[in-house]
PDB file of C-alpha atoms and ligand atoms in Angstrom:
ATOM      1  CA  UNK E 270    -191.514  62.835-163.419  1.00 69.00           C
ATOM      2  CA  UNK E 271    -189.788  66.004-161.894  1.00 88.00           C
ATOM      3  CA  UNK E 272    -191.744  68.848-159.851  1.00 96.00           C
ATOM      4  CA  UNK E 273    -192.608  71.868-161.861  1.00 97.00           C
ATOM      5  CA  UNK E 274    -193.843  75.295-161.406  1.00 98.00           C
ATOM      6  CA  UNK E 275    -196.264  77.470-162.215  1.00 98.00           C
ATOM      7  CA  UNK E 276    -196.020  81.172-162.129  1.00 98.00           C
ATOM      8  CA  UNK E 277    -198.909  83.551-159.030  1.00 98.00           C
ATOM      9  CA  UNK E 278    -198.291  86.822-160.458  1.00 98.00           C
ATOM     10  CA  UNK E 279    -195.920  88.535-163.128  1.00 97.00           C
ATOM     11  CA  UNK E 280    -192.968  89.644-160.521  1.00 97.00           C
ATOM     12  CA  UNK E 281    -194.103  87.327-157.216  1.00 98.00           C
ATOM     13  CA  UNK E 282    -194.749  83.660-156.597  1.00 98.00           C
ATOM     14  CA  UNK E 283    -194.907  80.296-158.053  1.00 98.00           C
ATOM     15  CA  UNK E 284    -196.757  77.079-157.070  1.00 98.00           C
ATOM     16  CA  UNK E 285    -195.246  73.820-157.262  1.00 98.00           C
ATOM     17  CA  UNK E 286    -196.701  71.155-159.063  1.00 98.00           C
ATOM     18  CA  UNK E 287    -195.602  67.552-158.284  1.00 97.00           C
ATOM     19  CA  UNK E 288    -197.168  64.211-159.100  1.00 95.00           C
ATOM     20  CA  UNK E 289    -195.884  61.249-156.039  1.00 94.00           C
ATOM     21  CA  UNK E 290    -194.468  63.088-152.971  1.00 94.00           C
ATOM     22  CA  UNK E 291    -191.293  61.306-152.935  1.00 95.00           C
ATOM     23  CA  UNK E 292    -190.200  63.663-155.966  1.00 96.00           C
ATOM     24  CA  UNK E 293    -190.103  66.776-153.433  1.00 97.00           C
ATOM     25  CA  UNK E 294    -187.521  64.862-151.840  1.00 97.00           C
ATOM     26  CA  UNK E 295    -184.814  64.220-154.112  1.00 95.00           C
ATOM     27  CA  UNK E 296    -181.229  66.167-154.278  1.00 95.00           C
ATOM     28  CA  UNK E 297    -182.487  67.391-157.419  1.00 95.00           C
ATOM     29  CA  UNK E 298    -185.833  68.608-156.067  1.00 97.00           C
ATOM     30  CA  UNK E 299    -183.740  70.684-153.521  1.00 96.00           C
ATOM     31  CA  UNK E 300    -181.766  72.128-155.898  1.00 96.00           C
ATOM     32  CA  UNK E 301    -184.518  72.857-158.336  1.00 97.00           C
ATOM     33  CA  UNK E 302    -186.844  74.538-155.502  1.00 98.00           C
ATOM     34  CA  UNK E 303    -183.718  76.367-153.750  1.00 97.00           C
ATOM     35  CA  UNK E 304    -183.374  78.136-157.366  1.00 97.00           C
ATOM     36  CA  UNK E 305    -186.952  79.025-158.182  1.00 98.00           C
ATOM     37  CA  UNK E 306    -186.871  80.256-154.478  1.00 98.00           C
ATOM     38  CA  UNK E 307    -183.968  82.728-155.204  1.00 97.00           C
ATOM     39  CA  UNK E 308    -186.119  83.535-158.512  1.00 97.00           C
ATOM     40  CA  UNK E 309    -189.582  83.786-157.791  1.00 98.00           C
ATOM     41  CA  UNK E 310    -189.456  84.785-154.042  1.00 98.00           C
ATOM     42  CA  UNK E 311    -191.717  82.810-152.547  1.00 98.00           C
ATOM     43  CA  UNK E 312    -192.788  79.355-153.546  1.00 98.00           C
ATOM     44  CA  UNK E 313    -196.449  77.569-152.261  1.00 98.00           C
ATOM     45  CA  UNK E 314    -196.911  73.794-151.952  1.00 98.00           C
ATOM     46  CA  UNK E 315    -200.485  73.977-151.555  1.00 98.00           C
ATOM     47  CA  UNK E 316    -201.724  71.155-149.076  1.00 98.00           C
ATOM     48  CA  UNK E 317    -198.410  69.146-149.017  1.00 98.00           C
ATOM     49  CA  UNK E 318    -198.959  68.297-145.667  1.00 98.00           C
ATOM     50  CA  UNK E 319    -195.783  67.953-144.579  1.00 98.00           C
ATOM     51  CA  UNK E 320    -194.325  65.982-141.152  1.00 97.00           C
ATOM     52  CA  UNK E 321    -191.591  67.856-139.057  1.00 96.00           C
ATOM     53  CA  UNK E 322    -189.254  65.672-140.112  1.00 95.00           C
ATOM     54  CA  UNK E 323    -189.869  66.030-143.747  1.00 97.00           C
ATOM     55  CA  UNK E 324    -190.238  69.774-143.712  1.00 97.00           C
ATOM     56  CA  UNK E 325    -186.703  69.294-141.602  1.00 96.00           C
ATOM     57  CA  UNK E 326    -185.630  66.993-144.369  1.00 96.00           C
ATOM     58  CA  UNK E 327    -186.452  69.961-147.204  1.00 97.00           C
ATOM     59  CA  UNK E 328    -184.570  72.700-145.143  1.00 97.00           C
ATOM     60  CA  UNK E 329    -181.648  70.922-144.723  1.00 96.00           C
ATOM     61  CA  UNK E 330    -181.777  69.323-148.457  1.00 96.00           C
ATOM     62  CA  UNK E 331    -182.051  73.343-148.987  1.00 96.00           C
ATOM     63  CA  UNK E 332    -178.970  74.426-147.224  1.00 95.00           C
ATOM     64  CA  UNK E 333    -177.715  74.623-143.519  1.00 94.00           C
ATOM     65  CA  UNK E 334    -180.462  75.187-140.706  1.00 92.00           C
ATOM     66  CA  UNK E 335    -180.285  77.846-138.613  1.00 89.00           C
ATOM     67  CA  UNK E 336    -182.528  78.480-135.186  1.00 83.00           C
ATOM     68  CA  UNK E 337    -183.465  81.869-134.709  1.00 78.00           C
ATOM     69  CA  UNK E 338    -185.957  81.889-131.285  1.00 65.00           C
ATOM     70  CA  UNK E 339    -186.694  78.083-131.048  1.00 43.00           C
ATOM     71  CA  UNK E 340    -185.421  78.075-127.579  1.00 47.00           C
ATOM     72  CA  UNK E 341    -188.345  80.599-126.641  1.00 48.00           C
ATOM     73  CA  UNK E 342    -191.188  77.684-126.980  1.00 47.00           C
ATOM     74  CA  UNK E 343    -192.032  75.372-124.566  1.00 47.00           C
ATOM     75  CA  UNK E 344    -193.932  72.315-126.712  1.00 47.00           C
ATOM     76  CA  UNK E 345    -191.603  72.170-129.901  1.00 48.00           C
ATOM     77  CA  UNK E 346    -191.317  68.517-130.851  1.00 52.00           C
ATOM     78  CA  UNK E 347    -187.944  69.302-132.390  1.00 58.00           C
ATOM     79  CA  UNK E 348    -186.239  71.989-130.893  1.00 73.00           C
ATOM     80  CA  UNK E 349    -185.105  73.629-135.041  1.00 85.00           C
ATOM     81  CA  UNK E 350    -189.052  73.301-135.148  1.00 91.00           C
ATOM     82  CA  UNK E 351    -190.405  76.873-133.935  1.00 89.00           C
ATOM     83  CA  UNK E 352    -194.648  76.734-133.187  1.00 90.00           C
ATOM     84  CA  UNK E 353    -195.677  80.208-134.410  1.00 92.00           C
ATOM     85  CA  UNK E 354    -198.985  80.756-132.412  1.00 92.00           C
ATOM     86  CA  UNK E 355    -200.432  83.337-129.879  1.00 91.00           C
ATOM     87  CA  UNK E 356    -201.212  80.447-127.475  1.00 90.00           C
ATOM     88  CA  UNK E 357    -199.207  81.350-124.300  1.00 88.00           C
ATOM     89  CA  UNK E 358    -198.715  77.558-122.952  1.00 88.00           C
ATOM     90  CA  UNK E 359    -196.463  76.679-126.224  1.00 87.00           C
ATOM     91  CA  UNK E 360    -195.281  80.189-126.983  1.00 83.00           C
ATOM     92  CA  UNK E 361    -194.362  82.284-123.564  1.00 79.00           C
ATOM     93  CA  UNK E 362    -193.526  85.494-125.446  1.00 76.00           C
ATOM     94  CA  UNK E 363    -196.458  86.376-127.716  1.00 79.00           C
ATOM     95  CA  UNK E 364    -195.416  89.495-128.476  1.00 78.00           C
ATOM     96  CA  UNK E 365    -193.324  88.842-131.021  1.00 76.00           C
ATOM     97  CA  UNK E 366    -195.724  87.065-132.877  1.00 83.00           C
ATOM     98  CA  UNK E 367    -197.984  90.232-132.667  1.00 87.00           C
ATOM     99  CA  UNK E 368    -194.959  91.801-134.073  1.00 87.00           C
ATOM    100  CA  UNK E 369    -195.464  90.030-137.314  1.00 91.00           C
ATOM    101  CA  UNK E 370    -198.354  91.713-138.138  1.00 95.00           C
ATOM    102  CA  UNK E 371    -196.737  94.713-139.395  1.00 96.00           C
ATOM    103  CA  UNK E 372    -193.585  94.400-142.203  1.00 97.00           C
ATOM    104  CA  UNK E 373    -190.534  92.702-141.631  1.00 96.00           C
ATOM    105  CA  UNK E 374    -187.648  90.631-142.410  1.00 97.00           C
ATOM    106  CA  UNK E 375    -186.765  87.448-140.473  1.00 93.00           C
ATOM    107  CA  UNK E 376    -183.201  87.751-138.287  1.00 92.00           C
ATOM    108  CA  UNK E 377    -182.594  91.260-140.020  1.00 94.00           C
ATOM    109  CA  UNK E 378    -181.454  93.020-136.187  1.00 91.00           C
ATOM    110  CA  UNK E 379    -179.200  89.236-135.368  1.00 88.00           C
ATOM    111  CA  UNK E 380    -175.405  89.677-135.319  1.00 86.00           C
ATOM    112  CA  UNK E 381    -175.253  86.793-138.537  1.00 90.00           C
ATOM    113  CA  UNK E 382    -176.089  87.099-142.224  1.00 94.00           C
ATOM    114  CA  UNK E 383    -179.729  87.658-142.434  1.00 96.00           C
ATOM    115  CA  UNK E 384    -180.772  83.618-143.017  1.00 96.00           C
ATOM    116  CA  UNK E 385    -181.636  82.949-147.026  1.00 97.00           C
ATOM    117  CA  UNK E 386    -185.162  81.542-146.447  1.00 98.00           C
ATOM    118  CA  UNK E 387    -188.127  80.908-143.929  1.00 97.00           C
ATOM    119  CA  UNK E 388    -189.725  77.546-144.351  1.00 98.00           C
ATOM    120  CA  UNK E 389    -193.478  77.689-143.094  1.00 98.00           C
ATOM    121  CA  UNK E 390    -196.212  74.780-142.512  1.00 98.00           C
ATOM    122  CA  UNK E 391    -199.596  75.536-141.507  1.00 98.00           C
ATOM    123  CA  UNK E 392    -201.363  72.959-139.096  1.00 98.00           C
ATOM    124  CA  UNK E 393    -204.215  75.149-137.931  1.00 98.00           C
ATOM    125  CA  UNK E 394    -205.276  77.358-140.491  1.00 97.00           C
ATOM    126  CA  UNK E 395    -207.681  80.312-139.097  1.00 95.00           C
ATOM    127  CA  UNK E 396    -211.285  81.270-140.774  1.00 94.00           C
ATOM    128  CA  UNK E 397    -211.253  84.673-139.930  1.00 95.00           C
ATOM    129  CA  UNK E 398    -207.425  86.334-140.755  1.00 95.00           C
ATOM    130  CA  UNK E 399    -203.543  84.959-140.305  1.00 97.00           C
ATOM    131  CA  UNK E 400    -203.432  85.375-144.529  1.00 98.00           C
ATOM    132  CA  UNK E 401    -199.127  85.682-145.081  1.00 98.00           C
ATOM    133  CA  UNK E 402    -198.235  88.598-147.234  1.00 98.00           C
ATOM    134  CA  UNK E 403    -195.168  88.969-149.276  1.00 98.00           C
ATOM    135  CA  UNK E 404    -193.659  91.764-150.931  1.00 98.00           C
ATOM    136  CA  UNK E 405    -190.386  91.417-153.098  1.00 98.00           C
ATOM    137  CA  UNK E 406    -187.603  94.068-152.071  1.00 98.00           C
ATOM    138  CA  UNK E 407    -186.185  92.756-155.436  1.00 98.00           C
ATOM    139  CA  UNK E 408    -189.125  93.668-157.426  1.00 98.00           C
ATOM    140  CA  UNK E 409    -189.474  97.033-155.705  1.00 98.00           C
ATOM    141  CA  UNK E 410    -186.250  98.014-156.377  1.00 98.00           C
ATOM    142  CA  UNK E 411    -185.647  97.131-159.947  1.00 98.00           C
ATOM    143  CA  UNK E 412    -189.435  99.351-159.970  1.00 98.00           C
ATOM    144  CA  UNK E 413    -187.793 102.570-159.263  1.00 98.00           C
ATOM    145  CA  UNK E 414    -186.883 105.205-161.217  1.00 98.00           C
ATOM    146  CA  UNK E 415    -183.031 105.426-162.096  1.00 98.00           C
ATOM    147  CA  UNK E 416    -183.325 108.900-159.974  1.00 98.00           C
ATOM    148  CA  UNK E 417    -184.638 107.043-157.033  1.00 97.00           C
ATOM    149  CA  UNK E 418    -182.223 104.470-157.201  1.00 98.00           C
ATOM    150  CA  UNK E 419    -179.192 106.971-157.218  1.00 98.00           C
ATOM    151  CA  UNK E 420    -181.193 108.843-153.972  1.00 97.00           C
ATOM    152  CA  UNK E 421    -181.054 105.675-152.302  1.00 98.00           C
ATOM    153  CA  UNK E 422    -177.280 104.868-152.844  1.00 95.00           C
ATOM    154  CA  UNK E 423    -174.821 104.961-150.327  1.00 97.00           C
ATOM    155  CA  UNK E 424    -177.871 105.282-147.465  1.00 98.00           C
ATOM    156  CA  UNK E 425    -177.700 102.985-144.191  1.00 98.00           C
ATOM    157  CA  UNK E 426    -180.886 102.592-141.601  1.00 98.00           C
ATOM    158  CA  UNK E 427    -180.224 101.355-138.262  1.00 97.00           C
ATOM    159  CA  UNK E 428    -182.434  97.919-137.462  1.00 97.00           C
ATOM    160  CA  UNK E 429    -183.520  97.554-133.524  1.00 94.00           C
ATOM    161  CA  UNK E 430    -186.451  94.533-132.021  1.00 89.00           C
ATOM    162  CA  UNK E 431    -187.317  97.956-130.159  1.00 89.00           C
ATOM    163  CA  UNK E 432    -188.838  99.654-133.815  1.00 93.00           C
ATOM    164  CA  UNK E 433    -190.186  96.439-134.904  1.00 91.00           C
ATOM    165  CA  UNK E 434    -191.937  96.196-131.829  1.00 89.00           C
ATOM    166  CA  UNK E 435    -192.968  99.720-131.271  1.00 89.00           C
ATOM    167  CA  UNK E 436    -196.185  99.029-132.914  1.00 91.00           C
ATOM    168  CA  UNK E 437    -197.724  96.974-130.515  1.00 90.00           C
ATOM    169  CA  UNK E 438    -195.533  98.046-127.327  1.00 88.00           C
ATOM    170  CA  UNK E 439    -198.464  99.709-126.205  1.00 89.00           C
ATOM    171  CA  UNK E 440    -199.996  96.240-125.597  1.00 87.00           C
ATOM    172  CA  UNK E 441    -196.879  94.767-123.909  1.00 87.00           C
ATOM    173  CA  UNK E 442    -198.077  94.705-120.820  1.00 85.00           C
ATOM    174  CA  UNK E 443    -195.895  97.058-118.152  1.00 87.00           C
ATOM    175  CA  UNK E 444    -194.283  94.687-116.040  1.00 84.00           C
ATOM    176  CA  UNK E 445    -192.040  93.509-118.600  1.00 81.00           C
ATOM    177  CA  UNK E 446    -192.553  96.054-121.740  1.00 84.00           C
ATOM    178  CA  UNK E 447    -188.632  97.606-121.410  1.00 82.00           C
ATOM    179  CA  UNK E 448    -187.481  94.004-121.061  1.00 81.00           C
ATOM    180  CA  UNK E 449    -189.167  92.942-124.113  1.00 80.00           C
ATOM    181  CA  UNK E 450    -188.403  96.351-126.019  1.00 81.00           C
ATOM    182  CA  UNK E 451    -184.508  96.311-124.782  1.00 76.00           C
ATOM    183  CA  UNK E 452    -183.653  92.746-126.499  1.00 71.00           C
ATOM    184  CA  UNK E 453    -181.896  92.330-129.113  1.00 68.00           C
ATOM    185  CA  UNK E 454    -179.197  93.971-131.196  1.00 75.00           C
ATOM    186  CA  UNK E 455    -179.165  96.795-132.791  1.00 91.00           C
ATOM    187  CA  UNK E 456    -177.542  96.523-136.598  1.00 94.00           C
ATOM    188  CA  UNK E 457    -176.774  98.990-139.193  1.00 96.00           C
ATOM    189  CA  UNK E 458    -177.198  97.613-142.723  1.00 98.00           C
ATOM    190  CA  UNK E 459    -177.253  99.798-146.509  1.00 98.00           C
ATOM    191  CA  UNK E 460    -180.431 100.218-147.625  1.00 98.00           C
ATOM    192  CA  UNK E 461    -179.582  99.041-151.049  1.00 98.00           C
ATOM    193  CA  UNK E 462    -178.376  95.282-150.658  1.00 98.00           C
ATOM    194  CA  UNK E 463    -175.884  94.083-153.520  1.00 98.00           C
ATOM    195  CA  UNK E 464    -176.009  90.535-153.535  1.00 98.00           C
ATOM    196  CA  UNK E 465    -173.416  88.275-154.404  1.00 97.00           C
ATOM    197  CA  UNK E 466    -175.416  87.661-158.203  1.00 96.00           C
ATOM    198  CA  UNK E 467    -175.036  91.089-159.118  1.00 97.00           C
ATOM    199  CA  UNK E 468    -178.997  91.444-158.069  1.00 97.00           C
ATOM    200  CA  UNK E 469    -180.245  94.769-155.811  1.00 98.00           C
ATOM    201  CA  UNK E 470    -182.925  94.477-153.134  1.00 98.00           C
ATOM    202  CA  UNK E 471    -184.082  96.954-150.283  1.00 98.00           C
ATOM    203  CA  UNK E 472    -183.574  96.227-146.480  1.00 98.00           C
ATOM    204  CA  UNK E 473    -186.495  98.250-145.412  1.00 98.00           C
ATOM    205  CA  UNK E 474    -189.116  96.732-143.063  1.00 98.00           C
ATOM    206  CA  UNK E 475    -190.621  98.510-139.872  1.00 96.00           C
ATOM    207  CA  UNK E 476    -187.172  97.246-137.846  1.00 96.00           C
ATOM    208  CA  UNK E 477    -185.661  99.936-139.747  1.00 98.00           C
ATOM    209  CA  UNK E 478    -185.810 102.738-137.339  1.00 97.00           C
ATOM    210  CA  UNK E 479    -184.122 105.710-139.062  1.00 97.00           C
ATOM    211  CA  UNK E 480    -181.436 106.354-141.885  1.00 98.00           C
ATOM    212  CA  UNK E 481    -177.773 107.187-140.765  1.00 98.00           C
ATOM    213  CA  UNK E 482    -176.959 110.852-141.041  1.00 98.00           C
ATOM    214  CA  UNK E 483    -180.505 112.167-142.428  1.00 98.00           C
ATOM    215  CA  UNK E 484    -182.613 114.001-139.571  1.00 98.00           C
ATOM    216  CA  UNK E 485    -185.107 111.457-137.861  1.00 97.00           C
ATOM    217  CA  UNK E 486    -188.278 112.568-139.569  1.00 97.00           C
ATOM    218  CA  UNK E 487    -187.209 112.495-142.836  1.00 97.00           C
ATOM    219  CA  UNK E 488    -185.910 109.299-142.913  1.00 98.00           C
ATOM    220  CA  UNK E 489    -188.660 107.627-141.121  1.00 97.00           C
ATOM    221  CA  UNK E 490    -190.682 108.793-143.739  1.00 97.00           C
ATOM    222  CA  UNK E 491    -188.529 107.813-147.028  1.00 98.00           C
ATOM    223  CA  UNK E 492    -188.383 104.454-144.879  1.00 98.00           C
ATOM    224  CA  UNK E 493    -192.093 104.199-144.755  1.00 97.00           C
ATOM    225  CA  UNK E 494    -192.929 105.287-147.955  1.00 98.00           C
ATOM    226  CA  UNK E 495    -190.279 102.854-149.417  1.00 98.00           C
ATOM    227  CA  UNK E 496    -192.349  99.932-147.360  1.00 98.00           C
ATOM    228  CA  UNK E 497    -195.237 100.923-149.001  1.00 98.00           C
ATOM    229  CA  UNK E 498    -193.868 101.503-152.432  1.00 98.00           C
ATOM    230  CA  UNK E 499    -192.848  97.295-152.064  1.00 98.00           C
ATOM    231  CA  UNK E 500    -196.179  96.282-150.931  1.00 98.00           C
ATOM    232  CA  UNK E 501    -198.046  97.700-153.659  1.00 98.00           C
ATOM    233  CA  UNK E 502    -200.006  94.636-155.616  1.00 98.00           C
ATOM    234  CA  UNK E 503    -197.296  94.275-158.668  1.00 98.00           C
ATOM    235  CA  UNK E 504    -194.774  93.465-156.035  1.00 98.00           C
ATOM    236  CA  UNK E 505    -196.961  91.527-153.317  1.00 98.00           C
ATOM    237  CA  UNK E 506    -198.653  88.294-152.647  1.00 98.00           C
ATOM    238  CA  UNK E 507    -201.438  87.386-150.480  1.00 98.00           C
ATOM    239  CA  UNK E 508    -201.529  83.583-149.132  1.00 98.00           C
ATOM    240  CA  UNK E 509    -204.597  82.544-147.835  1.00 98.00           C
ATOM    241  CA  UNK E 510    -203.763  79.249-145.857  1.00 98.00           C
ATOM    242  CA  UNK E 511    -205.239  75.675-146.277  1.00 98.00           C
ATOM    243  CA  UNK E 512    -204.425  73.421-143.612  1.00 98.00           C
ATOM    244  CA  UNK E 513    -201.483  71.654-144.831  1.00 98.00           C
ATOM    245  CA  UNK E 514    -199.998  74.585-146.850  1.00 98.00           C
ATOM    246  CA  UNK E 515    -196.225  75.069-146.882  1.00 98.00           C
ATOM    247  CA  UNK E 516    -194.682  77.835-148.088  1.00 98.00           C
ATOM    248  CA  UNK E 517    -190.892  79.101-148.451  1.00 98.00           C
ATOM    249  CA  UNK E 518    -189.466  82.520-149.599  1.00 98.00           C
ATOM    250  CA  UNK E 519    -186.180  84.455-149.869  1.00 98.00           C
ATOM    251  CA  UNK E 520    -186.049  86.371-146.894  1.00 98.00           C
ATOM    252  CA  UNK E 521    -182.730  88.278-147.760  1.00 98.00           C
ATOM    253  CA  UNK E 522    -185.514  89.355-151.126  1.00 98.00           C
ATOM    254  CA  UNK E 523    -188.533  89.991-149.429  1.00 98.00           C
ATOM    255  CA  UNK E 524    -190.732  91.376-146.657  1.00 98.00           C
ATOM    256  CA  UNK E 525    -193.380  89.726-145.023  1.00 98.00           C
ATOM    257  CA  UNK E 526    -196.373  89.901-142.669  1.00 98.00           C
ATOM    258  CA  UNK E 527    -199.580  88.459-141.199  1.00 97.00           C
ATOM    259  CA  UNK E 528    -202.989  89.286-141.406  1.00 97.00           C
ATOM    260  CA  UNK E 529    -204.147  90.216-138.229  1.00 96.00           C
ATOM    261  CA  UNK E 530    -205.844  86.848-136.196  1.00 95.00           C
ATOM    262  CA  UNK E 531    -207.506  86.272-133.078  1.00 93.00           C
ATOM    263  CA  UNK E 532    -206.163  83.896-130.341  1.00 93.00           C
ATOM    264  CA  UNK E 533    -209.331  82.051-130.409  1.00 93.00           C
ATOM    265  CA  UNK E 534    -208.501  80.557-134.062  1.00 95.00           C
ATOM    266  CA  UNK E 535    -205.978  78.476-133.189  1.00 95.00           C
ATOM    267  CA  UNK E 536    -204.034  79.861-136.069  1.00 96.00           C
ATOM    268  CA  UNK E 537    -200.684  76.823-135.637  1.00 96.00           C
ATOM    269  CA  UNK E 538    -197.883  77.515-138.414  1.00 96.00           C
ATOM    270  CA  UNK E 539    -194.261  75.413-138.064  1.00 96.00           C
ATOM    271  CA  UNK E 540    -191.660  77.315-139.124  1.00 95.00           C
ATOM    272  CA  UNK E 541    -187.725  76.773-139.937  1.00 95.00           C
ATOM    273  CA  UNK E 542    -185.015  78.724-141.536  1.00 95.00           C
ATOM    274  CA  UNK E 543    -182.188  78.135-144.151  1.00 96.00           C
ATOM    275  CA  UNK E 544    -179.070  80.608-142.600  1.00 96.00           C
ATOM    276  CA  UNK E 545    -178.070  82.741-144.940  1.00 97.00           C
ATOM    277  CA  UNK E 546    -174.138  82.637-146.596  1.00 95.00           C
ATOM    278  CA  UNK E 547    -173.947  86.964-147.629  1.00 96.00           C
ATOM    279  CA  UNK E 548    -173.851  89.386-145.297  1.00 95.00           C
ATOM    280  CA  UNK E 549    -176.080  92.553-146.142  1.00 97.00           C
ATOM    281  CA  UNK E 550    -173.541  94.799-148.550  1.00 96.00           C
ATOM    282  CA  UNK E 551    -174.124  97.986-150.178  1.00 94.00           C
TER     283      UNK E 551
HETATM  284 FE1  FE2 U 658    -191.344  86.618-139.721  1.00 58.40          FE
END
């Protein structure tokens, strides 16, 4: 028997349905799930309960593995294996994982094509909070009115860690809040991605500090009220994690962001990406 999938919600999501495990391991598994990814946006294996090595095995069944800030924790037991948690002793810089409470895409501000998909396992799953949301830039976009669309063409917004992070940079604390602000790069990408299939998304996301040539007001705001106009319920998903959960979506198609949690849960989620093979193009 083959996996198969069953639709969340109209434009969003799709769970997959398998009957012995060793089927999500096959070359035509991979191909099958990297498709429905690029299709449905995000894709939920409820209570796989993957290993390391298998989730490792998926990813690179998927396409090429990329690292994005594995080198930033301490207790990784494979160093393309990065422990997203608030716990200090495995992850030294916990402010970027308070920067995924608020709307983003994964490796959006990184000088390489934003990667294709993040691959997430959860191994502590909180009571209280630490829910994923997901909210198709796909979706959104094909939602908009044709006058909209035509306001939107041609616009770039410049990306910085500093705007993603301005959120919470009150609650860096001092000492090293400009060091923590200052890193990373600073990219300009169109606001209207043309992919490769002929398919339009939105880069949008709160890295996206203001729009090129447009007074900074004004384009905060379209910015913002584009990242709400994505997250509206016809174009988002809610996970609610079950220990053992694992979950992949198109990041070059979507947004995403956590529920806020508390230390104290022990919220534990294993995360890898897929690089991505487009750059962002208008
Ligand atoms: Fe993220």
């Amino acid at each position: 028997m083959a996996i198969r999938f069953e639709d969340i919600k109209e434009h969003i999501g799709s769970r997959v349905i398998w009957g012995d495990r060793t089927e999500l391991f096959t070359p035509e598994a991979a191909q099958a799930i990297r498709a429905k990814v690029e299709e449905r946006t995000v894709l939920v294996f409820p209570e796989v309960h993957l290993s390391d090595e298998e989730q490792l095995a998926i990813t690179e069944a998927m396409g090429e593995k990329v690292r994005l800030t594995a080198r930033n924790n301490v207790q990784s037991t494979d160093q393309d294996v990065y422990q997203v948690t608030l716990d200090e002793k495995i992850n030294p810089q916990p402010e970027y994982v308070l920067g995924t409470f608020f709307w983003h895409m994964d490796g959006i501000t990184v000088d390489m094509p934003p990667p294709f998909a993040t691959l997430l396992s959860c191994r502590i799953a909180p009571d209280k909070g630490g829910e994923t949301e997901f909210a198709s830039t796909y979706a959104a976009y094909e939602g908009l009115s044709e006058e909209e669309k035509q306001a939107l063409e041609g616009l770039k917004a410049v990306h910085s860690v500093r705007a993603s992070l301005s959120p919470i940079a009150d609650a860096i604390p001092e000492k090293h809040r400009e060091k923590v602000l200052g890193i990373g790069l600073v990219k300009e990408h169109p606001l209207v991605w043309t992919h490769e299939s002929g398919r339009k998304s939105m880069v949008i996301g709160t890295t996206a500090d203001h729009i090129v040539g447009m007074e900074v007001p004004a384009g905060r705001a379209m910015l913002i009220r584009l990242q709400e106009w994505a997250a509206q319920p016809a174009f988002s998903l809610r996970h609610k994690w079950t220990k053992g959960d694992f979950v992949i979506w198109d990041n070059t198609g979507a947004m995403h962001r956590a529920i806020p949690y508390d230390k104290s849960t022990g919220r534990m989620m294993h995360r890898t990406s897929i690089a991505g093979t487009e750059a962002v193009a208008a």
